[in-house]
mmCIF file of C-alpha atoms in Angstrom:
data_model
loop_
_atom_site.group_PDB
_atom_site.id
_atom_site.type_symbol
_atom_site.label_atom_id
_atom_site.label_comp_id
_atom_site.label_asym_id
_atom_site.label_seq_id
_atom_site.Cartn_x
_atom_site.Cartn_y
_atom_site.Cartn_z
ATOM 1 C CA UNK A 1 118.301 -90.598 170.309
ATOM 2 C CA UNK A 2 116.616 -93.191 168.998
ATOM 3 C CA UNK A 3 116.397 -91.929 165.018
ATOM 4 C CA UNK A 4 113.154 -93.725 164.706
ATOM 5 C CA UNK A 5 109.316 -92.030 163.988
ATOM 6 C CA UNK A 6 106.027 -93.528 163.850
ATOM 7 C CA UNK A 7 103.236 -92.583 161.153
ATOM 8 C CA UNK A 8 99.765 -92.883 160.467
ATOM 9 C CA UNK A 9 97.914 -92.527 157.324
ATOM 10 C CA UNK A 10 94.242 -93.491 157.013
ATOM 11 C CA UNK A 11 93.237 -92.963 153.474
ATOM 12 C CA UNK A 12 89.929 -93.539 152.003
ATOM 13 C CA UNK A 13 90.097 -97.221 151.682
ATOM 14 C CA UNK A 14 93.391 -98.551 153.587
ATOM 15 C CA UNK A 15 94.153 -98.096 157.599
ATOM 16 C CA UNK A 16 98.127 -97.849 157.494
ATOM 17 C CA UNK A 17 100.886 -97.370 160.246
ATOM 18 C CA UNK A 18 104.086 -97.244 160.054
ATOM 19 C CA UNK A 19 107.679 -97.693 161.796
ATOM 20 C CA UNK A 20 111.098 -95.884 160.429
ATOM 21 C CA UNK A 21 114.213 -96.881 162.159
ATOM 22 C CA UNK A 22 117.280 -95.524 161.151
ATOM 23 C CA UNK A 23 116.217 -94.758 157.679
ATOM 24 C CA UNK A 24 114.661 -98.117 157.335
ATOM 25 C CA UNK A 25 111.027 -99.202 157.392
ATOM 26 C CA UNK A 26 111.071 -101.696 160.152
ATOM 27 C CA UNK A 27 107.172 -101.726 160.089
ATOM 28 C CA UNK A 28 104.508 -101.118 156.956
ATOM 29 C CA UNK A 29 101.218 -102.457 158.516
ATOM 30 C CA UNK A 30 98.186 -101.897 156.401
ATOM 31 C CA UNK A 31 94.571 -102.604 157.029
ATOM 32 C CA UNK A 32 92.071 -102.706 154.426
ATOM 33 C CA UNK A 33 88.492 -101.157 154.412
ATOM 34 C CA UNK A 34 86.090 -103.473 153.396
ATOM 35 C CA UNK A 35 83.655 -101.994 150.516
ATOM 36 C CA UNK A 36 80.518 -104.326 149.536
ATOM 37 C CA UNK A 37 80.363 -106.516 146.747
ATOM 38 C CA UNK A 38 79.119 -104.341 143.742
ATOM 39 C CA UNK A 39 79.754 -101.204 145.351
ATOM 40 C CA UNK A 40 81.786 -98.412 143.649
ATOM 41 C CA UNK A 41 83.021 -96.793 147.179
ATOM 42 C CA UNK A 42 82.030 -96.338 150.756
ATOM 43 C CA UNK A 43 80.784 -93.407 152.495
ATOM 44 C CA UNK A 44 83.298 -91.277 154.812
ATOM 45 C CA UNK A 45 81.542 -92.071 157.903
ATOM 46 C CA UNK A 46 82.245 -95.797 157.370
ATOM 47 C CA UNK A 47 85.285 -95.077 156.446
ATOM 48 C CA UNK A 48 86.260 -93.229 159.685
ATOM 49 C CA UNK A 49 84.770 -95.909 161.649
ATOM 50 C CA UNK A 50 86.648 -98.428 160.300
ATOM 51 C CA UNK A 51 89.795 -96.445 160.484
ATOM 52 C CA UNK A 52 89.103 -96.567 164.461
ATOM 53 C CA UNK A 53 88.394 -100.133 164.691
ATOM 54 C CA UNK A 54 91.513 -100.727 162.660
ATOM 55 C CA UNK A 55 94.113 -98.713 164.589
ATOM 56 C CA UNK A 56 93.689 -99.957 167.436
ATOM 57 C CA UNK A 57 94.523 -103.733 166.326
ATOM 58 C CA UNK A 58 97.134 -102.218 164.064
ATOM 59 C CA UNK A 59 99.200 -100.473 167.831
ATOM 60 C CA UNK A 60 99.419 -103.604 168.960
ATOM 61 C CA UNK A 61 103.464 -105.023 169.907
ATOM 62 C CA UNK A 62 105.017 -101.596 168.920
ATOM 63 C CA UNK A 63 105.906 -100.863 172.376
ATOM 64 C CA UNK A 64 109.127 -102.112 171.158
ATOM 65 C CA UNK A 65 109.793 -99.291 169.587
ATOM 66 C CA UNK A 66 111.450 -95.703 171.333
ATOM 67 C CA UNK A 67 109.966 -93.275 169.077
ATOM 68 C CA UNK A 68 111.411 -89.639 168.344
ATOM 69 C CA UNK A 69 108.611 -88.070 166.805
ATOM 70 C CA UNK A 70 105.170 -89.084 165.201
ATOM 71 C CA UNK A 71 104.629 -88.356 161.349
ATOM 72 C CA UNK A 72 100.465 -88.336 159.775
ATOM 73 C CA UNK A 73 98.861 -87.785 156.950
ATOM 74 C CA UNK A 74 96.217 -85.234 157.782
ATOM 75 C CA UNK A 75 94.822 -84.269 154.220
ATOM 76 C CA UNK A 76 94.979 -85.322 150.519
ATOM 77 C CA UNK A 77 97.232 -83.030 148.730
ATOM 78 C CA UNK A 78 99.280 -79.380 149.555
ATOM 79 C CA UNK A 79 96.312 -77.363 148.357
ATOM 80 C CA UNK A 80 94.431 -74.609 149.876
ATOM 81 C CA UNK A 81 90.915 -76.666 151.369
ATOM 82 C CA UNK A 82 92.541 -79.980 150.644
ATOM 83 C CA UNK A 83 90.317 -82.060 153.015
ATOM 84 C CA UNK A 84 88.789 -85.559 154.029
ATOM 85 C CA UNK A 85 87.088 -86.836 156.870
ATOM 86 C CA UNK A 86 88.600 -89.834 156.710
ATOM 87 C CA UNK A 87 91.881 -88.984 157.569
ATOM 88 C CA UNK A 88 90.730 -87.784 161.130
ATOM 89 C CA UNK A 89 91.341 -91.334 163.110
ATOM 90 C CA UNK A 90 94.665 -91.063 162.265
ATOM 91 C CA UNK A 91 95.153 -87.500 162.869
ATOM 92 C CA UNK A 92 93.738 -88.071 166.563
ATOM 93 C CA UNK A 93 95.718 -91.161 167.070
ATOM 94 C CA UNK A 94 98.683 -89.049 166.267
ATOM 95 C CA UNK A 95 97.807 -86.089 168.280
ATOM 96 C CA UNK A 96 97.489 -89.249 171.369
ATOM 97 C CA UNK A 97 100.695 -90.796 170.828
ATOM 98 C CA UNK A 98 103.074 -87.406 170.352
ATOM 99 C CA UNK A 99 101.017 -85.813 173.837
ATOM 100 C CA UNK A 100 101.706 -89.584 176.207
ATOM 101 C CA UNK A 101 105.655 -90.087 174.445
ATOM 102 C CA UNK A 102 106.096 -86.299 174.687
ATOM 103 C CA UNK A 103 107.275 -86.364 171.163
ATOM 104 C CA UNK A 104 106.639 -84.229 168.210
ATOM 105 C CA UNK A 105 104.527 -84.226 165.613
ATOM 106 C CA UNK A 106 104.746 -83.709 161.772
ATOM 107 C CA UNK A 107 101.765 -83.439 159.457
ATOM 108 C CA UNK A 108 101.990 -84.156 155.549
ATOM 109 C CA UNK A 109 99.320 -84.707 153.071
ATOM 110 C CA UNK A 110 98.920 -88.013 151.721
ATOM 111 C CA UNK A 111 100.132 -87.207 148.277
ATOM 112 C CA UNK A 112 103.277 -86.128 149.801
ATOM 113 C CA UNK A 113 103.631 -89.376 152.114
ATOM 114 C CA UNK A 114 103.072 -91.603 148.352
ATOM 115 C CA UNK A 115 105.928 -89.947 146.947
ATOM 116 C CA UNK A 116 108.336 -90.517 149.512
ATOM 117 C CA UNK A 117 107.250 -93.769 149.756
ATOM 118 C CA UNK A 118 107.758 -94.586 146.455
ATOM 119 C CA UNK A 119 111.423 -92.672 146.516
ATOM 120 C CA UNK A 120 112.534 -94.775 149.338
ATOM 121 C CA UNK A 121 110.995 -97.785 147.440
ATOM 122 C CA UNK A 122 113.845 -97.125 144.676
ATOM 123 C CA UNK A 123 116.595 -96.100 146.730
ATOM 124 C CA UNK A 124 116.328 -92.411 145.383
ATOM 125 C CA UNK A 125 115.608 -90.312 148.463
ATOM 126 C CA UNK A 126 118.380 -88.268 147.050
ATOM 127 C CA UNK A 127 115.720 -87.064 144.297
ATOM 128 C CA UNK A 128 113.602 -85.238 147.112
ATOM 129 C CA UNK A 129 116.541 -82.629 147.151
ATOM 130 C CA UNK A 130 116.135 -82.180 143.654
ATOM 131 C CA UNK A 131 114.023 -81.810 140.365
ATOM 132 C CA UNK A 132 111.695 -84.792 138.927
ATOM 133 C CA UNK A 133 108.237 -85.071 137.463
ATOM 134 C CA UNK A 134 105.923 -87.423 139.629
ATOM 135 C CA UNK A 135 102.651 -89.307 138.958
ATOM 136 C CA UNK A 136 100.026 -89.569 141.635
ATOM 137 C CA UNK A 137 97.674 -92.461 140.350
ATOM 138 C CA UNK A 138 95.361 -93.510 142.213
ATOM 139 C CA UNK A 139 91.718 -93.828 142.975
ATOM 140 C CA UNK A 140 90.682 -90.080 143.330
ATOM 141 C CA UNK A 141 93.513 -88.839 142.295
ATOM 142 C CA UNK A 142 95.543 -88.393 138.555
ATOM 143 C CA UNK A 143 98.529 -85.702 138.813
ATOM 144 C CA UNK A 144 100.946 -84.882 137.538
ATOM 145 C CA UNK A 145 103.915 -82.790 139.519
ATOM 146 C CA UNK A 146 106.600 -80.738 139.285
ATOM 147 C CA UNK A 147 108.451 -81.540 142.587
ATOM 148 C CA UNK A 148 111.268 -79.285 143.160
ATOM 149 C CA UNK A 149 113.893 -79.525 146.500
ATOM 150 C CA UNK A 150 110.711 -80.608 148.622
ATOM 151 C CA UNK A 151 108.220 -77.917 146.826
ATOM 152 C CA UNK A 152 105.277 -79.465 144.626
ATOM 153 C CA UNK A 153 103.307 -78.167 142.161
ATOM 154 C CA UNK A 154 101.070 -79.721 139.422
ATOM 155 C CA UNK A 155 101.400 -79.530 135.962
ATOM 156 C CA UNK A 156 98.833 -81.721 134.283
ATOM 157 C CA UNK A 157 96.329 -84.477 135.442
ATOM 158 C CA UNK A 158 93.094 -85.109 134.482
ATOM 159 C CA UNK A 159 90.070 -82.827 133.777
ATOM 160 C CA UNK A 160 87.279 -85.061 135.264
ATOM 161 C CA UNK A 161 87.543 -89.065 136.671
ATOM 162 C CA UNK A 162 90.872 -90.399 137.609
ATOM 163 C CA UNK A 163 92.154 -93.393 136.389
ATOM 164 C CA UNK A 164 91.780 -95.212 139.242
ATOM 165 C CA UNK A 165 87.755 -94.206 138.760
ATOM 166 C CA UNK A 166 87.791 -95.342 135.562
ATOM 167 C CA UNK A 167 90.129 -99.163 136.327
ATOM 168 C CA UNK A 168 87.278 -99.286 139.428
ATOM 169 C CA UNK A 169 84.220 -98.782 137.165
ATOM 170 C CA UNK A 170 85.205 -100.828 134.915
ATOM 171 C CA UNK A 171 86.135 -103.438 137.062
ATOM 172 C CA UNK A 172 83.090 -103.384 139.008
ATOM 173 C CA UNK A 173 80.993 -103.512 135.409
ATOM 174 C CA UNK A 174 82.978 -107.107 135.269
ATOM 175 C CA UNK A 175 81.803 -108.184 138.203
ATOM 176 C CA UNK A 176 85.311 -107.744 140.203
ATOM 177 C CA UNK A 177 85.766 -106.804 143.974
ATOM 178 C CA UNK A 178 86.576 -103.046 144.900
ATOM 179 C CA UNK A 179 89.485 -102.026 144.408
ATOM 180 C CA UNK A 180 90.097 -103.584 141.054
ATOM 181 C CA UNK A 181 93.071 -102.508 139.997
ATOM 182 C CA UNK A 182 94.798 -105.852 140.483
ATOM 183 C CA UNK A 183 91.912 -107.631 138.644
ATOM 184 C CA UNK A 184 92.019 -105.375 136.120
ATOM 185 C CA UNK A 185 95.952 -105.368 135.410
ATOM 186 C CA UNK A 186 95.871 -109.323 135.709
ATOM 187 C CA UNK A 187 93.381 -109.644 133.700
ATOM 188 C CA UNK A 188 94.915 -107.902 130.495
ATOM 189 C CA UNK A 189 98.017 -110.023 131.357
ATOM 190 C CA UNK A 190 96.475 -112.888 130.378
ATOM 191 C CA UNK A 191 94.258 -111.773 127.913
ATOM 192 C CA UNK A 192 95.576 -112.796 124.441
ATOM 193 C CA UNK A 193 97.302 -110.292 122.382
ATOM 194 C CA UNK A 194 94.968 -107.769 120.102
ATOM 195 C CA UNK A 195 95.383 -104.722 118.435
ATOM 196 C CA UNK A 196 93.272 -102.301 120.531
ATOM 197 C CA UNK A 197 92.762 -98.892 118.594
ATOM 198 C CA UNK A 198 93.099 -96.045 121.180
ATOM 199 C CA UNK A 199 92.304 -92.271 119.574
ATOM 200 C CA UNK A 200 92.768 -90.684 123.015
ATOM 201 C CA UNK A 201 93.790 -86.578 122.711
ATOM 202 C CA UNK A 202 95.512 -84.942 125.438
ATOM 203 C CA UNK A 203 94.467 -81.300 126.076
ATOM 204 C CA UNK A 204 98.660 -80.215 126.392
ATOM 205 C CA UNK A 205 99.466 -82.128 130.108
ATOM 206 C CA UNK A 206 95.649 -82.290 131.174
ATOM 207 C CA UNK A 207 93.447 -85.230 130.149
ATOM 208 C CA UNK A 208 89.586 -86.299 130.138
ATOM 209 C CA UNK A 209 88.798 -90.134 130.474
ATOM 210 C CA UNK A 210 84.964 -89.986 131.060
ATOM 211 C CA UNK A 211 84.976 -90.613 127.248
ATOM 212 C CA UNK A 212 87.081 -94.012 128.189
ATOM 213 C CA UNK A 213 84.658 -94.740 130.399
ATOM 214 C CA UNK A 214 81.859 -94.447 127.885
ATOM 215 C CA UNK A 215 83.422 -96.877 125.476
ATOM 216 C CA UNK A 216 83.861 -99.474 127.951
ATOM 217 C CA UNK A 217 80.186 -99.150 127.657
ATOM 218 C CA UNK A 218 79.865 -99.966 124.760
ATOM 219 C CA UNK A 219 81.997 -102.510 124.471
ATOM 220 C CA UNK A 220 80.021 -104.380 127.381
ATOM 221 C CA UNK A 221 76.834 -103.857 125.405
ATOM 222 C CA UNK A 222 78.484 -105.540 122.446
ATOM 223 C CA UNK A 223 79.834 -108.147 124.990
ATOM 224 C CA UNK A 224 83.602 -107.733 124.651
ATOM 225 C CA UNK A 225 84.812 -110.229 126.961
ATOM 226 C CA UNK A 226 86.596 -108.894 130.021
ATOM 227 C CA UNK A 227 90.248 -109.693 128.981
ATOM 228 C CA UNK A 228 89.746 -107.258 125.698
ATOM 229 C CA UNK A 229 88.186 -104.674 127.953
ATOM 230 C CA UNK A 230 90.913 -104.639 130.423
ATOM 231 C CA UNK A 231 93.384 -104.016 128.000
ATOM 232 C CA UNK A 232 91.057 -101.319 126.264
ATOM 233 C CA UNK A 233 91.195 -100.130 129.366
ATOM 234 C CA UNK A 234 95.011 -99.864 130.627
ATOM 235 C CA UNK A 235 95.765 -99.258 126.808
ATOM 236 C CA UNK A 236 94.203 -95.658 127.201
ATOM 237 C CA UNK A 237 95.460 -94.878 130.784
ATOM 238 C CA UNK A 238 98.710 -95.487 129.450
ATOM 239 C CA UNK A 239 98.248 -93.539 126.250
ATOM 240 C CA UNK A 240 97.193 -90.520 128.832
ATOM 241 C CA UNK A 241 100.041 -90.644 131.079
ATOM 242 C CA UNK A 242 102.237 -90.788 128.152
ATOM 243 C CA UNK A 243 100.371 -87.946 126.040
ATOM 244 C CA UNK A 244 101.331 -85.925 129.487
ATOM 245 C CA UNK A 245 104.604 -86.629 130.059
ATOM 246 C CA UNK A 246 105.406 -85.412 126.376
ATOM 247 C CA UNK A 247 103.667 -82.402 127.111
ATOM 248 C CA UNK A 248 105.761 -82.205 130.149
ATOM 249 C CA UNK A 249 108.861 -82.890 128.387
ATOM 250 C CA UNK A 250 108.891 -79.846 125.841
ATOM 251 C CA UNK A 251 108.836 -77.272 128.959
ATOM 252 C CA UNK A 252 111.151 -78.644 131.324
ATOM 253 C CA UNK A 253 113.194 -81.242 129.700
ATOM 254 C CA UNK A 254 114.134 -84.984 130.182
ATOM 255 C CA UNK A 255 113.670 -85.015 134.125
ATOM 256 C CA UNK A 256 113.734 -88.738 136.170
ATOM 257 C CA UNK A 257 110.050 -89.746 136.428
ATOM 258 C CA UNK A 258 108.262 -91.246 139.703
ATOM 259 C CA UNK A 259 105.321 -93.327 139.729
ATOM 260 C CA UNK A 260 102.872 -93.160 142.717
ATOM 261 C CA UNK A 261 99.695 -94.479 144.043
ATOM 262 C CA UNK A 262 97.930 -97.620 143.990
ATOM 263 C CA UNK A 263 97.572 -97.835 139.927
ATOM 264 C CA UNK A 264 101.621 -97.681 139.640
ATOM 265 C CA UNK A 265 101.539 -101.266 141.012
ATOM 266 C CA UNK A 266 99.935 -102.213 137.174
ATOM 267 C CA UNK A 267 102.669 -104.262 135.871
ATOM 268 C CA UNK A 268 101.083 -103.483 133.077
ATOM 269 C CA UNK A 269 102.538 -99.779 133.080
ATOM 270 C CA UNK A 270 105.578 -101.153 134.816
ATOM 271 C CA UNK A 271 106.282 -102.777 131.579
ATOM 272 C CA UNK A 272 105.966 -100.006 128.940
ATOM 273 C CA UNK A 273 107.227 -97.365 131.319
ATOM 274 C CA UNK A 274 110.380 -98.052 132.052
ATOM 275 C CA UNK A 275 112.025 -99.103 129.152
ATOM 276 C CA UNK A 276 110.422 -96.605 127.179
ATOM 277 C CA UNK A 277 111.193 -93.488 130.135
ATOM 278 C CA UNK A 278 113.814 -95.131 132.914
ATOM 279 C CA UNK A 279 110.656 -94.324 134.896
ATOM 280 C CA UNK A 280 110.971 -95.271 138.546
ATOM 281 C CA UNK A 281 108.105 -97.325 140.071
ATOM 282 C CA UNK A 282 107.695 -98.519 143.635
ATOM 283 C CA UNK A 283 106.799 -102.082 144.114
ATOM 284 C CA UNK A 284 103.306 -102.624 145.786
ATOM 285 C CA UNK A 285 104.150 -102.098 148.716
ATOM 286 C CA UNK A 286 104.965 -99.010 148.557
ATOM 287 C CA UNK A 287 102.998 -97.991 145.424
ATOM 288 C CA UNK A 288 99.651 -99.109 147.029
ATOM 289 C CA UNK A 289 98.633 -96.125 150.484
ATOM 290 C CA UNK A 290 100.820 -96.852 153.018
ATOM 291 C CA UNK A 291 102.222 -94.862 156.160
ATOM 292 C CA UNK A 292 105.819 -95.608 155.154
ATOM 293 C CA UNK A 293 106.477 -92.200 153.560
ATOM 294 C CA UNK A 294 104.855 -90.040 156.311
ATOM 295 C CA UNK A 295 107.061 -92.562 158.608
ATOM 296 C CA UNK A 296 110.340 -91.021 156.720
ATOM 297 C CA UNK A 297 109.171 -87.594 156.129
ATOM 298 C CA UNK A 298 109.111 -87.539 159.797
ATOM 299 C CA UNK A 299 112.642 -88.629 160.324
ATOM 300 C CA UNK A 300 113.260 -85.866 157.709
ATOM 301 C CA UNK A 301 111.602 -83.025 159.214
ATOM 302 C CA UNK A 302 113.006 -84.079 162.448
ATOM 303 C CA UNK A 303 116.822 -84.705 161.699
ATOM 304 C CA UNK A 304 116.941 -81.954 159.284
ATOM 305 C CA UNK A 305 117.673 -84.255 156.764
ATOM 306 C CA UNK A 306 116.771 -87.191 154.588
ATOM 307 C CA UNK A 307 118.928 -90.082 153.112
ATOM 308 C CA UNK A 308 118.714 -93.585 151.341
#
């Protein structure tokens, strides 16, 4: 036995494969999609194709490798009709490489495969046995989850845009390149200091931020300069995610928090998050969509077991 799987995940906007070797990531390639200038997104059938052109650079030099089994993300999230196109390059890549090593294969949703990569991330694999809260932030997505001894269910999240629609919107407003999270979160870093007002109401654990989004609006009409708006910004993300995880707190208690998905990597949260929570975040590598966590769900599903 070779204790080592290989995984593919081809989200919306990042080819990723991955290598697990003993517990370890030996390999956490990542390809990016390429959206326009300007644009806000990119259609699925682009997305697909560029999944296919990317995979096949991304195989190259891991014949090195003796693989057990093969992991892949096959849809967003573990809910009935949970689907993308875009995560069918993988899937089929998958499918080819279990059938030629005569290997198995294990299938996980995406959202799944982010919080096990952000677990590993931290050292605290040991949590997946147990009982945390977790944050899926990302560009479609803003959850939050109950994960219980591998089960997950979600307890808040918002009611329209996710925050990563709302960092993206914004960004692109500013004139940044797609994704903008980065922009965004760098941005406020070196903006000066201000007192930004943020009246932001949480509906219990659920939020809406197309009124954010609005604002920002506004605040471009009255020419804000981008610094301010990036902190307006990441001010009232954070003031949602918090406003939740209160909620979340007065039903089941003080449990550890995980962040996940691409926004986590804000340093911005980073900052406020874990001295105010002891919340766990992933670095970028891990935080950003990677194949990493499908790679060591695989291991788990195969051994039977999972360990830091």
């Amino acid at each position: 036995m070779n204790f080592a799987s290989l995984a593919f995940d081809t989200s919306n906007y990042t080819t990723s494969v991955a290598v697990c070797q003993f517990n370890r990531i030996v390999e956490n390639r990542k390809q990016p999609v390429v959206v326009k200038k300007g644009n806000r997104g990119i259609r699925q059938s682009d997305a697909v194709f560029a999944h296919t052109v990317n995979l096949a650079q991304m195989m190259e030099s891991l014949h090195q490798y003796a693989f057990d089994c093969i992991g892949v993300s096959t849809k967003p999230r573990d809910v009935e009709g949970s689907y993308m196109p875009c995560f069918l390059p993988g899937l089929t890549c998958a499918k080819t490489a279990a059938g030629l090593l005569g290997v198995p294969l294990y299938e996980f949703s995406h959202q799944r495969g982010h919080i096990a990569a952000a677990l590993y991330a931290v050292n605290r694999l040991d949590l997946y046995e147990q009982k945390f809260i977790a944050f899926h932030l990302s560009g479609g997505t803003t959850e939050m989850l109950l994960c219980d001894s591998g089960s997950i269910t979600k307890i808040g999240g918002t009611l329209d845009i996710s925050v990563g629609q709302l960092i993206d919107r914004t960004g692109v407003k500013l004139g940044f390149s797609f994704p903008c999270g980065a922009a965004i979160d760098q941005t406020a870093l070196e903006a000066t200091d201000e007192k930004i007002s943020v009246s932001l109401k949480n509906n219990g654990c659920f939020c809406n931020l197309s009124g954010v989004e609005n604002q920002v609006d506004d605040l471009l009409k009255k020419e804000y300069d981008a610094g301010y708006i990036s902190q307006f910004v990441l001010m009232n993300v954070r003031c949602a995610v918090e406003n939740m995880l209160r909620a979340a707190q007065l039903t089941y208690g003080a449990l550890p928090v995980l962040f996940s998905g691409g926004v986590s990597a804000s340093k911005v949260l980073k900052r406020y998050f874990i001295p105010h929570y002891n919340a766990l975040f992933p670095d970028a590598a891990f935080s950003l969509d990677n194949a990493a966590g499908i790679a060591v769900l695989a291991v788990k599903e195969h051994y039977g077991n999972i360990k830091s």
